[in-house]
Coordinates of C-alpha atoms and ligand atoms in Angstrom, one line a residue:
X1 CA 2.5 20.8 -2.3
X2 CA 3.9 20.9 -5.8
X3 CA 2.1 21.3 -8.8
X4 CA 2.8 20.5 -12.6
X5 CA 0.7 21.5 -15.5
X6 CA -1.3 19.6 -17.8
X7 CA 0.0 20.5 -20.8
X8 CA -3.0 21.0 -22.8
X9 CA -5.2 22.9 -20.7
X10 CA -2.5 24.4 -18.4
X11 CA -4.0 23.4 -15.2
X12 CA -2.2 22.9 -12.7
X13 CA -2.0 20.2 -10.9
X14 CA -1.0 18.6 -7.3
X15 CA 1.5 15.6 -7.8
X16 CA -0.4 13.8 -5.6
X17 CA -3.8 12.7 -6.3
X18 CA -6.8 11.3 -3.3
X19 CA -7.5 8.1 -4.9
X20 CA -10.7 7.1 -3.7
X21 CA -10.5 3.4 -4.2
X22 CA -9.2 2.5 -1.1
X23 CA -10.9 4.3 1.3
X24 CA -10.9 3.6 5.0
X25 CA -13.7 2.0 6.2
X26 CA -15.0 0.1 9.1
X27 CA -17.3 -3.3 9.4
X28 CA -17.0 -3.7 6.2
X29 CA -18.1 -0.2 4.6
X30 CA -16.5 3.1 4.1
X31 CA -16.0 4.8 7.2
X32 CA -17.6 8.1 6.3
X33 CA -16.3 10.4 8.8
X34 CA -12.6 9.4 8.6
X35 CA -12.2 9.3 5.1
X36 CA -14.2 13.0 4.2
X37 CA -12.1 13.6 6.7
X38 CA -9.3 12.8 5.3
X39 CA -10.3 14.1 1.7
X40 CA -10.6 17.4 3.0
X41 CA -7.5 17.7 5.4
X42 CA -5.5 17.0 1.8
X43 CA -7.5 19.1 -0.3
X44 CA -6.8 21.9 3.3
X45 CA -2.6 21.2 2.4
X46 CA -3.4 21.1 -1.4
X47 CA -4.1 18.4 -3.4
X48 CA -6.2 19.3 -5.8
X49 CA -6.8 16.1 -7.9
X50 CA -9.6 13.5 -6.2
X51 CA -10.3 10.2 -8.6
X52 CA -12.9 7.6 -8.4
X53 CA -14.8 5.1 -10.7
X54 CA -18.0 3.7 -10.7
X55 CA -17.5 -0.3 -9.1
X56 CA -15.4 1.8 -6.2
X57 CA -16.6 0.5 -2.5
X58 CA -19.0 -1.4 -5.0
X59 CA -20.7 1.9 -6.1
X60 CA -20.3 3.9 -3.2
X61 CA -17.1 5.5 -3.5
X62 CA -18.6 8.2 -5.8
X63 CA -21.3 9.4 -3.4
X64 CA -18.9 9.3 -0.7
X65 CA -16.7 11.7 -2.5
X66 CA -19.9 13.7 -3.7
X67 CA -21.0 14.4 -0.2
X68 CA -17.1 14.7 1.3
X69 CA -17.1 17.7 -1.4
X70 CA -19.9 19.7 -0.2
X71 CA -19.5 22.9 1.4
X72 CA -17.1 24.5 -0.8
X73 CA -14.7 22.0 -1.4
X74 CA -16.4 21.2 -4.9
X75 CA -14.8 24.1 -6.7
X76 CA -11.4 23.4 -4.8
X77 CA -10.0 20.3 -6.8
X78 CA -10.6 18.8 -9.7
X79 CA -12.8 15.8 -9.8
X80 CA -11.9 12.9 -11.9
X81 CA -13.5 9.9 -12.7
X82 CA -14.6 6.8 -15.1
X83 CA -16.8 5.4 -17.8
X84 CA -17.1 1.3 -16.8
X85 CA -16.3 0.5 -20.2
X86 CA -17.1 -3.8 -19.1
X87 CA -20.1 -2.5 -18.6
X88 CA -20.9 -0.7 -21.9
X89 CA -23.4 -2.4 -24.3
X90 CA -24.7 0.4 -26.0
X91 CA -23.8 4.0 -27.2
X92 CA -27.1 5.2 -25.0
X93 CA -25.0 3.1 -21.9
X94 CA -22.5 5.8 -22.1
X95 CA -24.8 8.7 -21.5
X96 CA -26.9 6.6 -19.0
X97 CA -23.5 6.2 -16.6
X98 CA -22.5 9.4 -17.1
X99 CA -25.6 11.3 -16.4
X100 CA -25.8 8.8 -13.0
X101 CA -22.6 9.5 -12.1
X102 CA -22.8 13.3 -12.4
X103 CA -25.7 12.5 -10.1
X104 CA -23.7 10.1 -7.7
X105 CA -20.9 13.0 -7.6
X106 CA -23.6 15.7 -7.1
X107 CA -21.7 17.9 -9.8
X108 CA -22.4 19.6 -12.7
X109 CA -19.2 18.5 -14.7
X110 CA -16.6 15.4 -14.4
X111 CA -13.5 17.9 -15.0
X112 CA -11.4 14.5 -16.0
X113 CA -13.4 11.8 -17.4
X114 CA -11.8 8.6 -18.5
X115 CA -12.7 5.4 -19.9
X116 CA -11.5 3.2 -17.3
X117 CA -9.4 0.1 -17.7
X118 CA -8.4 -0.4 -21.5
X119 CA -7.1 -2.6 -23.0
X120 CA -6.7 -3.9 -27.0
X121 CA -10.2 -5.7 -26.7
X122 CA -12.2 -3.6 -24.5
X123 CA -10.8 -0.5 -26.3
X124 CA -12.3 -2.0 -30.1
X125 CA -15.3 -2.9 -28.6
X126 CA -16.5 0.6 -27.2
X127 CA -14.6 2.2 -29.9
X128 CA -17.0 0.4 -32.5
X129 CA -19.7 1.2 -30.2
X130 CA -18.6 5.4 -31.0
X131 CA -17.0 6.0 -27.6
X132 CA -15.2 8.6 -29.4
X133 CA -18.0 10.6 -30.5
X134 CA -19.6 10.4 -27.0
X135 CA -16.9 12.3 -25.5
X136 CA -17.0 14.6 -28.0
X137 CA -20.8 15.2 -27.2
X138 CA -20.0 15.1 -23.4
X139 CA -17.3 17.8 -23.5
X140 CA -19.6 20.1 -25.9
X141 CA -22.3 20.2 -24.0
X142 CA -20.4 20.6 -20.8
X143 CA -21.0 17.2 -18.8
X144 CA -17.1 16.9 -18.8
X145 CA -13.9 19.0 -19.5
X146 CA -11.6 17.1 -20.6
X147 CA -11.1 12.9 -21.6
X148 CA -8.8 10.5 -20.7
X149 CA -8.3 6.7 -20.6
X150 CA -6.9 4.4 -17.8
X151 CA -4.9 1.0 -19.2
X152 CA -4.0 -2.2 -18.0
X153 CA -2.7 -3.9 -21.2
X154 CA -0.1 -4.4 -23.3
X155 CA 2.4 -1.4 -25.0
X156 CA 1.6 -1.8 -28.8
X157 CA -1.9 -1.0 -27.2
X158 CA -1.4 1.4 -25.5
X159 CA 0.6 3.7 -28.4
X160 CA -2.7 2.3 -30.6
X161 CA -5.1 3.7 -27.8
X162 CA -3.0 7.0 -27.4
X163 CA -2.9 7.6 -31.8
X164 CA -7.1 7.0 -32.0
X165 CA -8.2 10.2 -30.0
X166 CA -7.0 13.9 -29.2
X167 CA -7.1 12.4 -25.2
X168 CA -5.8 15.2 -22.7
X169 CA -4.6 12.9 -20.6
X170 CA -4.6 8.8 -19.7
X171 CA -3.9 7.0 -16.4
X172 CA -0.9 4.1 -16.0
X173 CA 0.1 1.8 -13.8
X174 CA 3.6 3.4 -12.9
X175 CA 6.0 2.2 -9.8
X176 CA 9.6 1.3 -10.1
X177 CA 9.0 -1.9 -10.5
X178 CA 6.3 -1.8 -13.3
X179 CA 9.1 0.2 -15.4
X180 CA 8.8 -2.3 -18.2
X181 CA 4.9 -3.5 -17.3
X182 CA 2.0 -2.8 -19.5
X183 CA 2.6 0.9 -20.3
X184 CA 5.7 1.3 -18.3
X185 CA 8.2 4.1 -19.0
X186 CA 8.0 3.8 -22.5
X187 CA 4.3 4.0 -22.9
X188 CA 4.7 7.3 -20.3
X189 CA 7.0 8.8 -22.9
X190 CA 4.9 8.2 -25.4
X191 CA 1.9 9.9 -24.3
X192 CA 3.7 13.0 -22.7
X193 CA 5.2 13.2 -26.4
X194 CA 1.7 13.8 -27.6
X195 CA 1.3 16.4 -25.4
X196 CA -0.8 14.0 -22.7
X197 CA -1.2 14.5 -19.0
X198 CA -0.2 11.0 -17.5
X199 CA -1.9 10.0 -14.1
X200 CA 0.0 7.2 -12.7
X201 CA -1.5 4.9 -10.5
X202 CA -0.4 2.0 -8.2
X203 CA 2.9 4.3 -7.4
X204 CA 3.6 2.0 -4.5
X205 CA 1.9 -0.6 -5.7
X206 CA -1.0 -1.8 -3.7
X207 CA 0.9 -0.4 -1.0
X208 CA 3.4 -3.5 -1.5
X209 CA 6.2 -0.9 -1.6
X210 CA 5.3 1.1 1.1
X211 CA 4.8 -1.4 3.8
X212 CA 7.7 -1.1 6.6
X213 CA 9.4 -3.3 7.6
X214 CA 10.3 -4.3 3.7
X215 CA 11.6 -7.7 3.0
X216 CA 15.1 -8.2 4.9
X217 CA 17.0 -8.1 1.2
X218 CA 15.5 -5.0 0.3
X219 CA 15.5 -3.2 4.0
X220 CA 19.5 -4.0 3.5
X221 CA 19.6 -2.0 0.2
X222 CA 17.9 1.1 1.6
X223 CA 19.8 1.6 4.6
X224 CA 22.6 1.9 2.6
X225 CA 21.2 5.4 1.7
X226 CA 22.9 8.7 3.1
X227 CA 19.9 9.8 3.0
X228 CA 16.8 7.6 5.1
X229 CA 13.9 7.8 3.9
X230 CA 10.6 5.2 4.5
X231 CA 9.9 2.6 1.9
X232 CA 7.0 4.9 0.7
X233 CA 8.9 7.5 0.0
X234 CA 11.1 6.1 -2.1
X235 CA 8.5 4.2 -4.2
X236 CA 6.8 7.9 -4.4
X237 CA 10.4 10.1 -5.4
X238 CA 11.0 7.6 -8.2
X239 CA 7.5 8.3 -9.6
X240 CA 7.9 12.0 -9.3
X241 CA 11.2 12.2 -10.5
X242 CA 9.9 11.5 -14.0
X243 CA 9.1 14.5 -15.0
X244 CA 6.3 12.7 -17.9
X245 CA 4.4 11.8 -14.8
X246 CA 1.6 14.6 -14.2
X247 CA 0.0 13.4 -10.7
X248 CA 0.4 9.9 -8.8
X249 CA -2.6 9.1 -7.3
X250 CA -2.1 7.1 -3.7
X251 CA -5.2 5.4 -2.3
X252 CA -5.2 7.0 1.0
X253 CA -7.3 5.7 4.2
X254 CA -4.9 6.6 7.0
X255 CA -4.3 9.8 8.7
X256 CA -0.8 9.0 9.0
X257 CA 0.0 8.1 5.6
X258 CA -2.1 11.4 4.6
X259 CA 0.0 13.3 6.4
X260 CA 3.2 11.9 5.1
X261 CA 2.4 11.8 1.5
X262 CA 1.7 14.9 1.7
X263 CA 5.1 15.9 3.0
X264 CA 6.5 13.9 0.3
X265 CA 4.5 15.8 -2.2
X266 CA 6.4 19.0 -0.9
X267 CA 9.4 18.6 -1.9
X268 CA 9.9 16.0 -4.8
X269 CA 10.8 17.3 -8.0
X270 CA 11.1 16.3 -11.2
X271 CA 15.0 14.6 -11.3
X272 CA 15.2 15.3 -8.0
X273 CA 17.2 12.1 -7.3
X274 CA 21.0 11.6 -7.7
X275 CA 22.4 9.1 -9.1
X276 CA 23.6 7.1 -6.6
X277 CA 19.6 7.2 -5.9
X278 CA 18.2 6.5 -8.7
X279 CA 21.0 3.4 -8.6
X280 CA 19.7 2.4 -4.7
X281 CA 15.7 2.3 -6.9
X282 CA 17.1 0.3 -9.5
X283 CA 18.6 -2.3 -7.0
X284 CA 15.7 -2.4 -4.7
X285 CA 13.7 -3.3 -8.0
X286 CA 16.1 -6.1 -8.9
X287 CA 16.5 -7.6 -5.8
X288 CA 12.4 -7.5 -5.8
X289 CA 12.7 -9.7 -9.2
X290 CA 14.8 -11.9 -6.9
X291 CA 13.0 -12.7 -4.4
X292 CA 9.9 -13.0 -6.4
X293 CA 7.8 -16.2 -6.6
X294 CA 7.7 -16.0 -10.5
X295 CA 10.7 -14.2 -12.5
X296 CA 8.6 -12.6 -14.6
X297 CA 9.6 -9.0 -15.7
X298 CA 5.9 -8.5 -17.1
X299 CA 7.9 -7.7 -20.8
X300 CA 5.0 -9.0 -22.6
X301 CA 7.0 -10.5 -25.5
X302 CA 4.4 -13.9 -24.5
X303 CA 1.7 -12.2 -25.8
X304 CA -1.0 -12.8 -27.1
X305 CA -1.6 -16.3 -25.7
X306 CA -4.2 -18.1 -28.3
X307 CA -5.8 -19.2 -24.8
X308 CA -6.6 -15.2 -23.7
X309 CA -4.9 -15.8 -21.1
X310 CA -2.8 -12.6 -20.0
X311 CA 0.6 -14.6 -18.7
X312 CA 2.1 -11.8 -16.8
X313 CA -1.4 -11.1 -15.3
X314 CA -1.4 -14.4 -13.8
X315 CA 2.2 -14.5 -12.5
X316 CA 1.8 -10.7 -10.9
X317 CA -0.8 -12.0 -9.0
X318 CA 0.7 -14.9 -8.1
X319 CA 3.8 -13.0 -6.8
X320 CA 1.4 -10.5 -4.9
X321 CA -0.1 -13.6 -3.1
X322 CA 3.5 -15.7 -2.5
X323 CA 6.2 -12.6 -2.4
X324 CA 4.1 -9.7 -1.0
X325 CA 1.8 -11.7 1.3
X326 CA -1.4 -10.0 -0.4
X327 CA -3.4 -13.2 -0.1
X328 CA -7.0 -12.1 -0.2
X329 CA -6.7 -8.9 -2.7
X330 CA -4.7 -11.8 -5.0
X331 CA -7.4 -14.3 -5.0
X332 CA -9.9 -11.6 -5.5
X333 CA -8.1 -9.6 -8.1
X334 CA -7.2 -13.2 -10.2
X335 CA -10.9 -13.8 -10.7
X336 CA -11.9 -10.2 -11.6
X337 CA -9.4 -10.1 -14.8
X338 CA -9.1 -14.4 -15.7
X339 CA -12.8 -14.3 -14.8
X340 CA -14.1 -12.2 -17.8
X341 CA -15.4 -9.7 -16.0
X342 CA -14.0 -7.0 -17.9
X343 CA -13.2 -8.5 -20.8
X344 CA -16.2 -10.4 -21.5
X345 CA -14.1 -13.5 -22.3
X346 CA -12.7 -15.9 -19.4
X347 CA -8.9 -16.7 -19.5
X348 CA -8.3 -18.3 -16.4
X349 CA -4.8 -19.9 -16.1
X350 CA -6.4 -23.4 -16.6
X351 CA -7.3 -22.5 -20.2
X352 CA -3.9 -23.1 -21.1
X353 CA -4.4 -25.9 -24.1
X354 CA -0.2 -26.2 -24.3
X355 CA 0.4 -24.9 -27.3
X356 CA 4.1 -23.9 -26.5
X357 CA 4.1 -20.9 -28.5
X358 CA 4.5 -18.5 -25.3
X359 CA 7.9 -21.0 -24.1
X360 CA 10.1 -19.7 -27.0
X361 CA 9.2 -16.0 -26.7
X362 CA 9.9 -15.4 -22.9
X363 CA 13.3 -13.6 -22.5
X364 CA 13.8 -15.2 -18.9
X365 CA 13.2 -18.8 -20.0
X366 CA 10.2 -19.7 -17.7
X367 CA 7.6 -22.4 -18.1
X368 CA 5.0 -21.3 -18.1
X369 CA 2.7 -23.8 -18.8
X370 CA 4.0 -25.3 -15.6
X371 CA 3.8 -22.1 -14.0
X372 CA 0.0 -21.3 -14.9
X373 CA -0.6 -24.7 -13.4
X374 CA 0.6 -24.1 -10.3
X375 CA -1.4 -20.2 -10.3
X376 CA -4.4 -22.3 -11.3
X377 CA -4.0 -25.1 -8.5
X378 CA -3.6 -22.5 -6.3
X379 CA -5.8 -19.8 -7.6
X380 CA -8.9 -21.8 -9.0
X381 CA -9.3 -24.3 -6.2
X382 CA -11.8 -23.7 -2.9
X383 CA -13.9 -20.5 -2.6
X384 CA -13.6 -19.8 -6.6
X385 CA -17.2 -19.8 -7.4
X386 CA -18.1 -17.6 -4.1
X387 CA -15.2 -15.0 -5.5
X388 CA -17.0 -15.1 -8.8
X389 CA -20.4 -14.4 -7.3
X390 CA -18.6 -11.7 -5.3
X391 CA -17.1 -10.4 -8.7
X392 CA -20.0 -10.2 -10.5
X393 CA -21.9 -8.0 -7.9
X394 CA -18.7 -6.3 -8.0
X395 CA -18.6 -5.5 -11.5
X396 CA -22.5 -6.3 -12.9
X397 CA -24.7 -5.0 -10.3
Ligands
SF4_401 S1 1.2 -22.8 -23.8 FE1 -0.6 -22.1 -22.7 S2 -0.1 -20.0 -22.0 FE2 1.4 -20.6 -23.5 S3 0.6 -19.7 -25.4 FE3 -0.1 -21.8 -25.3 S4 -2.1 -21.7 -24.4 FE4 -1.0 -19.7 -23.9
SF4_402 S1 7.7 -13.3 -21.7 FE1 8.2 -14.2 -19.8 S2 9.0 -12.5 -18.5 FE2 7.9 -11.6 -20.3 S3 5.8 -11.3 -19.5 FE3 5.8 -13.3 -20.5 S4 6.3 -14.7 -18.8 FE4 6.8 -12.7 -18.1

């Protein structure tokens, strides 16, 4: 396993994280004895970085990892996980999760605590509500070591989000072909400038870029490689090669892909990749765009949308569902951010009132009022209100 240090506190960390959102599970809940298993064979061959949230396995994630912890493994790794900013209405909320979760975790101390899932409006809102000054508190008395903030949003936010708070460290959505999507390399740049740790999550996003046998087009591209290597592994190198990136978290449930993520981790260094390599990536990615239901590079430049609605939200999803054949965890996904859960604020893709003003500012020409139409014939029609009802347990309680 390789390790790289935060560069604030100096710790050292594995590259890859046990994300603990994805955990495997059988009828229907998490199968306890494979995935502490599994927890604890990576922690045995060195990870040292284990990240949940709160809504995980709706709410059980965190116990799981509490209890796959015990017996020494505690003190092993460093334990990471996040305030449900959605779900903050009140200064005292913040205290009330944390205490629960420390609780939930059976720990003393969060040793990376973030604020999960920002973005420019849920950011102001628990900012005005003194976020800032309850992680302040929380680190001084010792209920957490060091703060953070996860982000799915747009760039300007991002940089505004990094600038408000001496953060150790934030958490991206980072795979080659989210290079230009919310944060995206920039945004990674960004933060390391400030001296930030940067988590990146989704490095094969979803596990879209991992699943074998890829799409013929793309297959085609990496057997022109000298050297093979699985669709996984690629997705994984070109995360690690940045050297910005601190640790990429991978949602593990399988013993298998344990096992070779883990001899991925050994041996992928920062700009480790040659040329011709990082070339191979960089067609793979376009070719993606290709073959993609919707175009859309997820630039941003149509933002904001005077209907909320996020634009290159919608057409991800809708390329998850169409392209990458992730049907359910599309429909599901679409109603947890147009829904409001997070946000507070609906923006489904039928909000759209027309304006225009998003036609002239998208770089690859779509229309996307057309577009949205199509996501929300698709997207909004049978078994919405049963996803929202699912959502809201989800998210609400
Ligand atoms: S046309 Fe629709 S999607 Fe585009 S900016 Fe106006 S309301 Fe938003
Ligand atoms: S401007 Fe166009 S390509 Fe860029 S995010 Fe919006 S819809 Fe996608």
């Amino acid at each position: 396993m390789l390790y790289r240090k935060v560069p604030k506190t100096g710790d050292e960390l594995s590259i890859l994280g046990f994300g603990c959102m994805r955990l495997a599970q059988k009828d229907g809940r998490i199968d306890e004895e494979r995935a502490t298993g599994q927890i604890r064979y990576a922690i045995d061959h060195g990870v040292n970085y284990i990240d949940t949230a709160w809504p995980y396995h709706g709410g059980e994630s965190e116990p799981l990892v509490g209890r796959a912890l015990a017996g020494g493994y505690r003190e092993r790794v460093k334990l990471a996980t996040k305030l449900p900013a959605w779900m903050v209405k009140s200064r005292a909320d913040m205290d009330r999760f944390l205490d629960a979760q420390l609780r939930k975790l059976a720990t003393s101390r969060i040793d990376y605590y973030l604020v999960h899932s920002l973005n420019g409006g849920t950011w102001d809102r628990v900012a005005a509500l003194a976020v800032t000054e309850f992680l302040d508190r929380a680190r001084s008395d010792g209920r957490i070591v060091n703060a953070g903030f996860s982000f799915h949003g747009l760039r300007e936010d991002f940089k505004r989000i990094v600038d408000a708070y001496a953060w150790t460290f934030c958490q991206i959505q980072y795979n080659y072909l989210d290079e230009d999507h919310q944060a995206g390399t920039e945004g990674l740049k960004y933060a390391a400038s400030k001296g930030m740790a940067v988590i990146a999550m989704e490095p094969l996003r979803g596990g879209t870029l991992a699943v074998s046998p890829q799409p013929p087009a793309i297959d085609a591209i990496w057997r022109e490689a000298e050297r093979r290597r699985s669709p996984a592994e690629w997705a994984l190198r070109w995360v690690w090669d940045h050297p910005e990136v601190t640790v990429a978290l991978s949602g593990m449930n399988d013993e298998a892909q344990v096992e070779e993520n883990l001899a991925i981790a050994s041996g992928a260094g920062p700009e480790s990749l040659t040329i011709e390599e990082a070339g191979l990536v960089a067609r793979a990615a376009r070719k993606y765009r290709e073959i993609m239901k919707v175009g859309c590079t997820g630039c941003g430049y149509c933002q904001p949308c005077p209907s909320g609605i996020d634009i290159p939200g919608c057409f991800d999803l809708f390329n998850a569902f169409h392209t990458f054949g992730r049907k359910q965890e599309a429909l599901f996904l679409y109603v947890v951010r147009a829904g409001g859960f997070l946000s507070g604020h609906p923006a489904y893709a039928s909000l759209c009132a027309h304006c225009l003003e998003c036609l002239e500012k998208c770089p690859q020409e779509l229309q996307i009022p057309d577009l949205l139409e199509q996501v929300a014939s698709e997207f909004e029609g049978e078994g919405l209100r049963e996803r929202e009802a699912m959502a809201r347990r989800f998210f609400q309680g």
